Amino acid sequence: MIHVDAAIIGFGKGGKTLAGALAAAGKSVAMIERSSGMYGGTCINVACIPTKSLVHSAALSTVQGGTFADKAARYRQAIERKNFVTSTLRGKNYHKLADNPNIEVLAGEASFIDSHRLGVMMTDGTKTTLEAKWIFINTGAVPFVPPVPGLKESKFFYTSDSLMELTRLPERMVIIGGGYIGMEFASMFTNFGSQVTVVQNEAAFLPREDAEIAQTVLESLTARGIRLIRSAKVQDVRDDDGKAIVAVETAEGVEHLAAEAVLVATGRRPSVAGLNLEAAGVALTDRGAIRTDEHLKTTAPDVWAMGDVAGGLQFTYISLDDYRIVASQLLGDGSRTTANRGAVPYSVFIDPPFSRVGMSEQEALEKGYEIKVAKLPVAAIPKALVLNDQTGLLKAVVDAKTGLILGAHFFCEESYEMINLVKLAIDAKLPYQTLKNAIYTHPTMSEALNDLFVSLQ
Ligand SMILES: Cc1cc2nc3c(=O)[nH]c(=O)nc-3n(C[C@H](O)[C@H](O)[C@H](O)COP(=O)(O)OP(=O)(O)OC[C@H]3O[C@@H](n4cnc5c(N)ncnc54)[C@H](O)[C@@H]3O)c2cc1C
């Protein structure tokens, strides 16, 4: 039996950062990871980093043009580049923990025996038992695949994980699911040269976003040749002579879409299978995530959950913030909680990217705020002309009484950088006039914040 101060199940962002911090504080740590291809977690191996490497390559490819064969060759190179990026980071992540004398990395799958003991089925077939003072569950999430007849059996079926291994550019791609991940892949594969159709069951496009911004995004994607079929149900998928045929039912009837790749992007569910949580007394929420309090403590003593498995927003930086919350209790003053994270921004890496922080106009009104709304078309920003992409809209919602910024929605080049400035202003409780009157470097997209807020006068 191995005895440690802390056992961490899953090599995710929160867990690996916590491992380093606890080891630095002199604690003995065991990191248990079931897949050698996942050292460093989902983000660097199959999600944020590889997809953004491909998004970058796809944007370069689209300006180069050429035949489909030229584009397919560039796609293969992009996959090679992506593989180099992920394997480099995987190695660095592994050694950062494995080379630390206070940390032992165990290659195996963990399940609870009780709230202080884990059984580990090692990848070499042996079994190990581990006893820990503290246990942290950081097992992430897995793609949800809807029960569509023939889908899983199709050899053209992909999740976002398996799509990372596809080396042949599909001429036609059907994406089931019109959420953020579906849209990122739609935009990226369109830039690589595939013909993309997105099928979603909801009537509204990006229903949680500001309606005007969502409409602008929709028009831009449509103008780039992406077809979106809404209020649709996928009846079945069957393979036929080198392609899949996806039967899609709408109010107009049934349409059969041919595709060399069918990507399912219908969400990710907390990864709890096989953990034997009942043995430890760790309870789940109605949505299947691990139930935690605002300190990320589970219903079992000395057991915490972090990242996607804890059911919050599925972002790497939330998992990292979960580390801060746990470290605050174990190594600090315990003041950081899920309730005081500050404003959480996010970006969807379509082309151009869409980024958001805070409330939409509608949400602010529903909460009873008296608001002012600032808007700026991207065509008015000099840097957008320099970048040769004048698509988009900037929108901000301000509390009319205090001048504090309630929310911002940017659909434009480099919005993923700009949004962090607004996040800082919201957290620091700076009024919009601070951003309006600030000096910014030129020519940049950030300087558009001057003009955006001038529109409120
Ligand atoms: C296509 C895609 C693109 C994304 N892009 C972004 C982005 O641009 N920015 C962003 O912030 N977020 C993005 N995300 C979300 C982000 O990847 C996740 O929120 C984040 O990686 C979750 O990290 P985590 O700490 O919860 O755990 P993970 O990194 O998911 O790690 C969990 C680990 O636990 C292991 N594991 C599971 N069960 C066991 C067990 N029983 N025993 C041992 N090991 C186990 C798994 O193998 C895995 O390595 C994206 C997601 C996807 C799918």
Coordinates of C-alpha atoms and ligand atoms in Angstrom, one line a residue:
M1 CA 0.0 0.0 0.0
I2 CA 1.3 3.5 -0.9
H3 CA 0.7 6.2 1.7
V4 CA 0.7 9.8 0.6
D5 CA -0.6 13.2 1.9
A6 CA -2.5 13.9 -1.3
A7 CA -3.9 11.6 -4.1
I8 CA -5.1 13.3 -7.3
I9 CA -7.2 11.4 -9.8
G10 CA -6.7 12.8 -13.3
F11 CA -3.9 14.9 -14.9
G12 CA -6.2 17.9 -15.5
K13 CA -5.2 21.6 -15.2
G14 CA -6.4 22.0 -11.6
G15 CA -4.9 18.7 -10.4
K16 CA -1.5 19.1 -12.0
T17 CA -1.2 22.6 -10.7
L18 CA -2.2 21.5 -7.2
A19 CA 0.3 18.6 -7.3
G20 CA 3.1 21.1 -7.9
A21 CA 2.0 23.4 -5.2
L22 CA 1.5 20.7 -2.6
A23 CA 4.8 19.1 -3.4
A24 CA 6.5 22.6 -3.1
A25 CA 4.9 22.8 0.4
G26 CA 6.6 19.5 1.3
K27 CA 3.6 17.2 0.9
S28 CA 3.8 13.7 -0.7
V29 CA 1.6 13.5 -3.8
A30 CA 0.4 10.7 -6.0
M31 CA -1.0 11.7 -9.5
I32 CA -3.0 8.9 -11.1
E33 CA -3.6 9.2 -14.8
R34 CA -5.2 6.3 -16.8
S35 CA -3.9 7.2 -20.3
S36 CA -0.3 7.9 -21.2
G37 CA -1.7 9.9 -24.1
M38 CA -3.3 12.3 -21.6
Y39 CA -0.4 13.5 -19.5
G40 CA -1.2 17.2 -19.1
G41 CA -5.0 16.6 -19.5
T42 CA -7.7 17.2 -22.1
C43 CA -6.7 20.8 -22.8
I44 CA -3.2 20.2 -24.2
N45 CA -3.9 16.7 -25.8
V46 CA -7.3 16.8 -27.5
A47 CA -9.0 20.2 -26.8
C48 CA -7.9 23.9 -26.4
I49 CA -4.3 23.6 -27.6
P50 CA -4.6 21.2 -30.6
T51 CA -7.8 22.9 -31.8
K52 CA -6.3 26.4 -31.7
S53 CA -3.2 25.1 -33.4
L54 CA -5.5 23.8 -36.2
V55 CA -7.6 27.0 -36.2
H56 CA -4.4 29.0 -36.8
S57 CA -3.2 26.7 -39.6
A58 CA -6.7 26.8 -41.2
A59 CA -6.7 30.6 -41.2
L60 CA -3.3 30.5 -43.0
S61 CA -4.5 27.8 -45.4
T62 CA -7.6 29.8 -46.5
V63 CA -5.6 32.7 -47.8
Q64 CA -3.3 30.4 -49.8
G65 CA -6.2 29.0 -51.9
G66 CA -5.5 26.3 -54.6
T67 CA -7.2 23.0 -55.5
F68 CA -8.8 20.7 -52.9
A69 CA -5.6 18.5 -53.2
D70 CA -3.5 21.5 -52.2
K71 CA -5.7 22.2 -49.3
A72 CA -5.7 18.5 -48.2
A73 CA -1.9 18.5 -48.3
R74 CA -1.8 21.6 -46.1
Y75 CA -4.4 20.0 -43.7
R76 CA -2.0 17.0 -43.3
Q77 CA 0.8 19.3 -42.5
A78 CA -1.4 21.1 -40.0
I79 CA -2.1 17.8 -38.3
E80 CA 1.6 17.1 -38.1
R81 CA 2.3 20.5 -36.6
K82 CA -0.6 19.9 -34.1
N83 CA 0.9 16.6 -33.1
F84 CA 4.3 18.2 -32.6
V85 CA 2.7 20.8 -30.3
T86 CA 0.7 18.4 -28.2
S87 CA 3.5 15.8 -27.9
T88 CA 6.0 18.6 -26.8
L89 CA 3.6 19.8 -24.2
R90 CA 2.7 16.3 -23.0
G91 CA 6.3 15.5 -22.4
K92 CA 6.9 18.8 -20.5
N93 CA 3.8 18.2 -18.4
Y94 CA 4.8 14.7 -17.5
H95 CA 8.3 15.6 -16.5
K96 CA 7.3 18.6 -14.5
L97 CA 5.5 16.2 -12.1
A98 CA 7.4 13.0 -12.6
D99 CA 10.8 14.6 -12.0
N100 CA 9.6 16.1 -8.7
P101 CA 10.9 13.9 -5.8
N102 CA 7.7 14.6 -3.8
I103 CA 5.4 13.4 -6.6
E104 CA 4.7 9.9 -7.9
V105 CA 2.9 9.6 -11.2
L106 CA 0.9 6.4 -11.4
A107 CA -0.2 5.1 -14.8
G108 CA -3.6 3.5 -14.0
E109 CA -7.3 4.0 -13.4
A110 CA -8.4 4.9 -9.9
S111 CA -11.6 4.0 -8.1
F112 CA -12.6 4.6 -4.5
I113 CA -12.4 1.9 -1.8
D114 CA -13.5 4.4 0.8
S115 CA -13.0 8.2 1.3
H116 CA -9.3 7.8 2.1
R117 CA -8.3 4.8 0.0
L118 CA -8.1 4.2 -3.7
G119 CA -7.6 1.0 -5.8
V120 CA -5.6 1.6 -8.9
M121 CA -5.7 -0.8 -11.9
M122 CA -2.3 -0.1 -13.4
T123 CA -1.9 -0.1 -17.2
D124 CA 0.6 -2.9 -16.8
G125 CA -2.2 -5.1 -15.4
T126 CA -1.1 -5.0 -11.7
K127 CA -3.2 -3.5 -8.9
T128 CA -2.1 -1.0 -6.3
T129 CA -3.8 0.4 -3.2
L130 CA -3.2 3.9 -2.1
E131 CA -4.1 5.6 1.2
A132 CA -4.2 9.4 1.3
K133 CA -5.1 12.1 3.8
W134 CA -6.7 14.2 1.0
I135 CA -8.1 13.0 -2.3
F136 CA -8.9 15.3 -5.3
I137 CA -11.1 14.2 -8.2
N138 CA -10.0 15.9 -11.5
T139 CA -11.3 13.4 -14.0
G140 CA -12.7 15.9 -16.6
A141 CA -15.6 15.2 -18.9
V142 CA -16.3 12.9 -21.9
P143 CA -18.2 13.6 -25.1
F144 CA -21.9 12.9 -25.0
V145 CA -23.1 10.9 -28.0
P146 CA -26.8 11.0 -28.6
P147 CA -28.5 7.6 -29.4
V148 CA -28.9 8.1 -33.1
P149 CA -29.4 4.8 -35.0
G150 CA -26.3 3.9 -37.0
L151 CA -24.2 6.8 -35.7
K152 CA -21.7 5.0 -33.5
E153 CA -21.4 2.2 -36.0
S154 CA -20.5 4.5 -38.9
K155 CA -16.8 4.5 -39.8
F156 CA -17.2 8.2 -40.5
F157 CA -18.3 9.0 -37.0
Y158 CA -16.1 11.3 -34.9
T159 CA -16.2 13.0 -31.5
S160 CA -14.0 16.1 -31.0
D161 CA -11.4 13.7 -29.4
S162 CA -11.2 11.2 -32.3
L163 CA -11.3 14.0 -34.9
M164 CA -7.9 15.1 -33.7
E165 CA -6.5 12.0 -35.3
L166 CA -8.1 12.4 -38.8
T167 CA -5.4 13.0 -41.3
R168 CA -7.5 13.1 -44.5
L169 CA -9.4 16.3 -45.1
P170 CA -13.0 15.5 -45.6
E171 CA -14.6 17.1 -48.7
R172 CA -17.9 17.2 -46.8
M173 CA -18.5 17.3 -43.1
V174 CA -21.8 17.2 -41.1
I175 CA -21.6 18.5 -37.6
I176 CA -24.3 17.4 -35.2
G177 CA -24.7 20.2 -32.6
G178 CA -24.6 24.0 -33.1
G179 CA -22.9 25.0 -29.8
Y180 CA -19.5 26.5 -29.3
I181 CA -17.4 23.5 -30.1
G182 CA -19.5 22.6 -33.1
M183 CA -19.1 26.2 -34.4
E184 CA -15.3 26.2 -33.9
F185 CA -14.9 23.0 -35.9
A186 CA -17.3 24.3 -38.6
S187 CA -15.3 27.5 -39.0
M188 CA -12.0 25.7 -38.9
F189 CA -12.9 23.0 -41.5
T190 CA -14.4 25.6 -43.8
N191 CA -11.1 27.4 -43.7
F192 CA -9.3 24.2 -44.5
G193 CA -11.6 23.7 -47.5
S194 CA -14.3 21.3 -46.4
Q195 CA -18.0 21.9 -47.2
V196 CA -19.6 22.0 -43.7
T197 CA -23.3 21.6 -42.7
V198 CA -24.3 22.0 -39.1
V199 CA -27.4 20.4 -37.8
Q200 CA -29.0 21.5 -34.5
N201 CA -32.2 20.7 -32.8
E202 CA -32.8 24.1 -31.3
A203 CA -34.6 26.8 -33.3
A204 CA -32.4 29.7 -32.1
F205 CA -28.7 30.0 -33.0
L206 CA -26.5 30.5 -29.9
P207 CA -29.6 31.0 -27.8
R208 CA -27.6 32.1 -24.7
E209 CA -25.9 35.0 -26.5
D210 CA -27.1 38.6 -27.2
A211 CA -29.6 38.2 -30.0
E212 CA -28.0 41.0 -32.2
I213 CA -24.5 39.5 -31.8
A214 CA -25.8 36.0 -32.5
Q215 CA -27.4 37.2 -35.7
T216 CA -24.2 38.9 -36.8
V217 CA -22.2 35.7 -36.2
L218 CA -24.8 33.7 -38.1
E219 CA -24.7 36.0 -41.1
S220 CA -20.9 35.9 -41.1
L221 CA -20.8 32.0 -40.9
T222 CA -23.4 31.7 -43.6
A223 CA -21.6 34.2 -45.9
R224 CA -18.5 32.0 -45.5
G225 CA -20.5 29.0 -46.9
I226 CA -21.4 27.2 -43.7
R227 CA -24.9 25.8 -43.8
L228 CA -26.9 25.7 -40.6
I229 CA -30.0 23.5 -40.4
R230 CA -32.0 24.5 -37.3
S231 CA -35.1 22.8 -35.6
A232 CA -33.8 19.6 -37.0
K233 CA -33.6 16.0 -35.8
V234 CA -31.0 13.5 -37.0
Q235 CA -33.0 10.4 -37.8
D236 CA -30.2 8.0 -38.6
V237 CA -26.7 7.6 -40.1
R238 CA -25.7 4.8 -42.6
D239 CA -22.6 4.2 -44.5
D240 CA -22.7 4.0 -48.3
D241 CA -19.9 3.7 -50.7
G242 CA -17.1 5.7 -49.1
K243 CA -19.3 8.2 -47.3
A244 CA -22.0 8.5 -44.5
I245 CA -25.5 9.5 -45.3
V246 CA -27.1 11.5 -42.5
A247 CA -30.9 11.6 -42.6
V248 CA -32.1 15.0 -41.2
E249 CA -35.7 15.7 -40.5
T250 CA -37.1 19.2 -40.4
A251 CA -40.6 20.7 -40.8
E252 CA -39.9 20.7 -44.6
G253 CA -39.3 16.9 -44.7
V254 CA -36.3 14.6 -44.6
E255 CA -33.0 15.5 -46.3
H256 CA -30.1 13.1 -46.8
L257 CA -26.7 14.7 -46.4
A258 CA -23.6 12.9 -47.6
A259 CA -20.3 13.4 -45.7
E260 CA -16.9 11.9 -45.3
A261 CA -16.9 12.9 -41.6
V262 CA -19.8 13.2 -39.1
L263 CA -18.7 15.1 -36.0
V264 CA -20.9 14.8 -32.9
A265 CA -20.6 18.0 -30.8
T266 CA -23.5 17.7 -28.5
G267 CA -21.8 18.5 -25.2
R268 CA -19.5 16.8 -22.7
R269 CA -20.6 15.0 -19.5
P270 CA -18.7 14.8 -16.2
S271 CA -16.4 11.7 -16.3
V272 CA -17.4 9.7 -13.2
A273 CA -17.8 6.2 -14.6
G274 CA -15.7 3.6 -12.7
L275 CA -14.8 5.9 -9.8
N276 CA -17.0 4.0 -7.4
L277 CA -18.0 7.2 -5.8
E278 CA -20.7 5.6 -3.5
A279 CA -17.9 3.8 -1.6
A280 CA -16.5 7.1 -0.5
G281 CA -19.9 8.8 0.0
V282 CA -19.3 11.3 -2.8
A283 CA -22.7 12.4 -4.1
L284 CA -23.7 13.6 -7.6
T285 CA -25.9 16.5 -8.8
D286 CA -29.0 16.0 -10.8
R287 CA -26.9 16.6 -13.9
G288 CA -24.4 13.9 -13.1
A289 CA -21.6 16.1 -11.8
I290 CA -19.9 15.8 -8.5
R291 CA -21.7 17.8 -5.9
T292 CA -19.5 20.3 -4.1
D293 CA -19.8 23.3 -1.9
E294 CA -18.2 26.7 -2.7
H295 CA -14.8 25.4 -1.4
L296 CA -15.1 22.5 -3.9
K297 CA -15.5 20.0 -1.0
T298 CA -17.6 17.0 -1.9
T299 CA -20.0 15.3 0.4
A300 CA -17.2 13.0 1.6
P301 CA -14.7 14.3 4.2
D302 CA -11.3 15.2 2.8
V303 CA -12.4 14.7 -0.8
W304 CA -12.5 17.6 -3.3
A305 CA -13.6 17.8 -7.0
M306 CA -12.1 20.2 -9.5
G307 CA -12.6 21.1 -13.2
D308 CA -15.2 19.7 -15.6
V309 CA -16.2 16.9 -13.3
A310 CA -17.4 19.4 -10.7
G311 CA -20.1 20.6 -13.2
G312 CA -19.1 24.3 -13.6
L313 CA -18.2 26.1 -16.8
Q314 CA -16.1 23.8 -18.9
F315 CA -13.0 25.8 -19.4
T316 CA -9.3 25.2 -18.6
Y317 CA -9.1 28.4 -16.7
I318 CA -12.0 27.4 -14.5
S319 CA -10.1 24.2 -13.6
L320 CA -7.1 26.4 -12.9
D321 CA -9.2 28.6 -10.7
D322 CA -10.5 25.5 -8.9
Y323 CA -6.9 24.9 -8.0
R324 CA -6.7 28.4 -6.5
I325 CA -9.8 27.7 -4.4
V326 CA -8.5 24.4 -3.0
A327 CA -5.0 25.7 -2.5
S328 CA -6.5 28.7 -0.6
Q329 CA -8.0 26.2 1.9
L330 CA -5.0 23.9 2.3
L331 CA -2.1 26.4 2.0
G332 CA -3.7 29.8 2.4
D333 CA -6.4 31.7 4.2
G334 CA -9.4 29.9 2.7
S335 CA -10.9 33.1 1.3
R336 CA -11.1 32.1 -2.4
T337 CA -14.4 30.3 -3.3
T338 CA -16.5 29.6 -6.4
A339 CA -18.6 32.6 -5.3
N340 CA -15.7 35.2 -5.6
R341 CA -13.9 34.1 -8.8
G342 CA -14.8 37.5 -10.5
A343 CA -16.1 37.9 -14.0
V344 CA -15.5 34.8 -16.2
P345 CA -14.8 35.7 -19.9
Y346 CA -14.9 33.2 -22.7
S347 CA -14.0 33.1 -26.4
V348 CA -15.2 31.0 -29.3
F349 CA -12.4 30.6 -31.8
I350 CA -14.5 31.0 -35.0
D351 CA -13.2 33.3 -37.7
P352 CA -13.3 36.1 -36.6
P353 CA -13.5 35.1 -32.9
F354 CA -16.4 35.9 -30.6
S355 CA -15.7 36.8 -27.0
R356 CA -17.9 37.6 -24.1
V357 CA -17.9 38.6 -20.4
G358 CA -20.8 39.5 -18.1
M359 CA -24.4 40.1 -18.9
S360 CA -26.2 40.5 -22.2
E361 CA -28.6 43.5 -22.7
Q362 CA -31.6 41.2 -22.1
E363 CA -30.1 39.6 -18.9
A364 CA -29.3 43.1 -17.5
L365 CA -32.9 44.2 -18.1
E366 CA -34.3 41.0 -16.6
K367 CA -32.2 41.7 -13.5
G368 CA -33.8 45.2 -13.2
Y369 CA -30.8 47.4 -14.3
E370 CA -31.4 50.7 -16.0
I371 CA -28.9 50.3 -18.8
K372 CA -27.0 52.1 -21.6
V373 CA -25.9 50.1 -24.6
A374 CA -22.7 51.0 -26.5
K375 CA -22.2 49.7 -30.0
L376 CA -19.5 49.9 -32.7
P377 CA -19.4 48.2 -36.1
V378 CA -16.1 46.6 -36.7
A379 CA -15.9 48.3 -40.1
A380 CA -15.2 51.6 -38.1
I381 CA -11.9 50.2 -36.6
P382 CA -8.8 51.0 -38.6
K383 CA -6.9 47.9 -37.4
A384 CA -9.8 45.7 -38.8
L385 CA -9.0 47.2 -42.3
V386 CA -5.3 46.5 -41.7
L387 CA -6.2 42.9 -40.8
N388 CA -8.4 42.7 -43.9
D389 CA -11.4 41.5 -41.9
Q390 CA -14.1 44.2 -41.2
T391 CA -16.7 41.6 -40.1
G392 CA -18.4 42.1 -36.8
L393 CA -19.8 44.1 -34.0
L394 CA -18.8 45.3 -30.6
K395 CA -21.4 45.8 -27.9
A396 CA -21.2 46.7 -24.3
V397 CA -23.9 47.0 -21.6
V398 CA -23.4 49.6 -18.9
D399 CA -25.3 50.4 -15.6
A400 CA -26.8 53.8 -16.4
K401 CA -26.7 54.8 -12.7
T402 CA -23.1 53.9 -11.8
G403 CA -21.3 53.7 -15.2
L404 CA -20.0 50.3 -14.3
I405 CA -19.7 47.8 -17.1
L406 CA -22.2 44.9 -16.9
G407 CA -21.2 43.0 -20.0
A408 CA -19.3 43.1 -23.3
H409 CA -19.7 41.1 -26.5
F410 CA -17.1 41.4 -29.1
F411 CA -17.3 39.6 -32.5
C412 CA -14.1 40.7 -34.2
E413 CA -10.5 39.9 -34.9
E414 CA -8.4 39.6 -31.7
S415 CA -11.5 39.8 -29.5
Y416 CA -10.0 37.0 -27.3
E417 CA -7.3 39.5 -26.2
M418 CA -9.6 42.6 -25.9
I419 CA -12.2 40.8 -23.7
N420 CA -9.6 40.4 -20.9
L421 CA -9.3 44.2 -20.6
V422 CA -13.0 44.4 -19.9
K423 CA -12.9 41.5 -17.5
L424 CA -10.3 43.4 -15.5
A425 CA -12.4 46.6 -15.6
I426 CA -15.4 44.7 -14.3
D427 CA -13.5 43.0 -11.5
A428 CA -11.8 46.3 -10.5
K429 CA -15.2 48.1 -10.6
L430 CA -13.8 50.7 -13.1
P431 CA -16.5 52.8 -14.8
Y432 CA -16.7 52.7 -18.6
Q433 CA -15.1 56.1 -18.7
T434 CA -11.8 54.6 -17.7
L435 CA -11.8 52.4 -20.8
K436 CA -13.2 55.2 -22.9
N437 CA -10.4 57.7 -21.9
A438 CA -7.5 55.2 -21.6
I439 CA -4.5 55.5 -23.9
Y440 CA -4.0 52.3 -26.0
T441 CA -1.3 51.4 -28.4
H442 CA -2.1 52.0 -32.1
P443 CA -3.1 50.5 -34.4
T444 CA -4.8 47.8 -32.3
M445 CA -8.2 46.3 -31.9
S446 CA -8.1 47.3 -28.2
E447 CA -8.1 51.0 -29.1
A448 CA -11.6 50.5 -30.4
L449 CA -12.7 50.6 -26.7
N450 CA -12.2 54.4 -26.9
D451 CA -14.8 54.7 -29.7
L452 CA -17.1 52.0 -28.4
F453 CA -17.7 53.9 -25.2
V454 CA -17.7 57.3 -26.8
S455 CA -21.0 56.2 -28.4
L456 CA -22.6 56.4 -24.9
Q457 CA -22.3 60.2 -24.7
Ligands
LIG1 C1 -12.7 20.6 -28.6 C2 -12.6 21.3 -27.4 C3 -12.0 22.6 -27.4 C4 -11.9 23.3 -26.2 N1 -11.3 24.5 -26.2 C5 -11.1 25.2 -25.1 C6 -10.5 26.5 -25.1 O1 -10.1 27.0 -26.2 N2 -10.3 27.1 -23.9 C7 -10.7 26.6 -22.7 O2 -10.4 27.2 -21.7 N3 -11.3 25.4 -22.7 C8 -11.5 24.7 -23.8 N4 -12.1 23.5 -23.8 C9 -12.5 22.9 -22.5 C10 -11.3 22.4 -21.7 O3 -10.6 21.5 -22.5 C11 -11.8 21.6 -20.4 O4 -12.6 22.5 -19.7 C12 -10.5 21.3 -19.5 O5 -9.6 20.6 -20.3 C13 -11.0 20.4 -18.3 O6 -9.9 20.1 -17.6 P1 -10.0 19.3 -16.2 O7 -9.1 19.9 -15.3 O8 -11.4 19.2 -15.8 O9 -9.6 17.8 -16.5 P2 -9.0 17.1 -17.8 O10 -8.0 17.9 -18.5 O11 -10.2 16.7 -18.7 O12 -8.3 15.9 -17.2 C14 -9.0 14.8 -16.8 C15 -8.0 13.6 -16.8 O13 -8.5 12.5 -15.9 C16 -8.2 11.3 -16.5 N5 -9.1 10.3 -15.8 C17 -10.4 10.2 -15.9 N6 -10.9 9.3 -15.1 C18 -9.8 8.7 -14.5 C19 -9.6 7.7 -13.5 N7 -10.6 7.0 -13.0 N8 -8.3 7.4 -13.1 C20 -7.3 8.1 -13.6 N9 -7.4 9.0 -14.5 C21 -8.6 9.4 -15.0 C22 -8.4 11.5 -18.0 O14 -7.7 10.6 -18.8 C23 -7.9 13.0 -18.2 O15 -6.5 13.0 -18.5 C24 -12.3 22.7 -25.0 C25 -12.9 21.4 -24.9 C26 -13.0 20.8 -26.1 C27 -13.6 19.4 -26.1

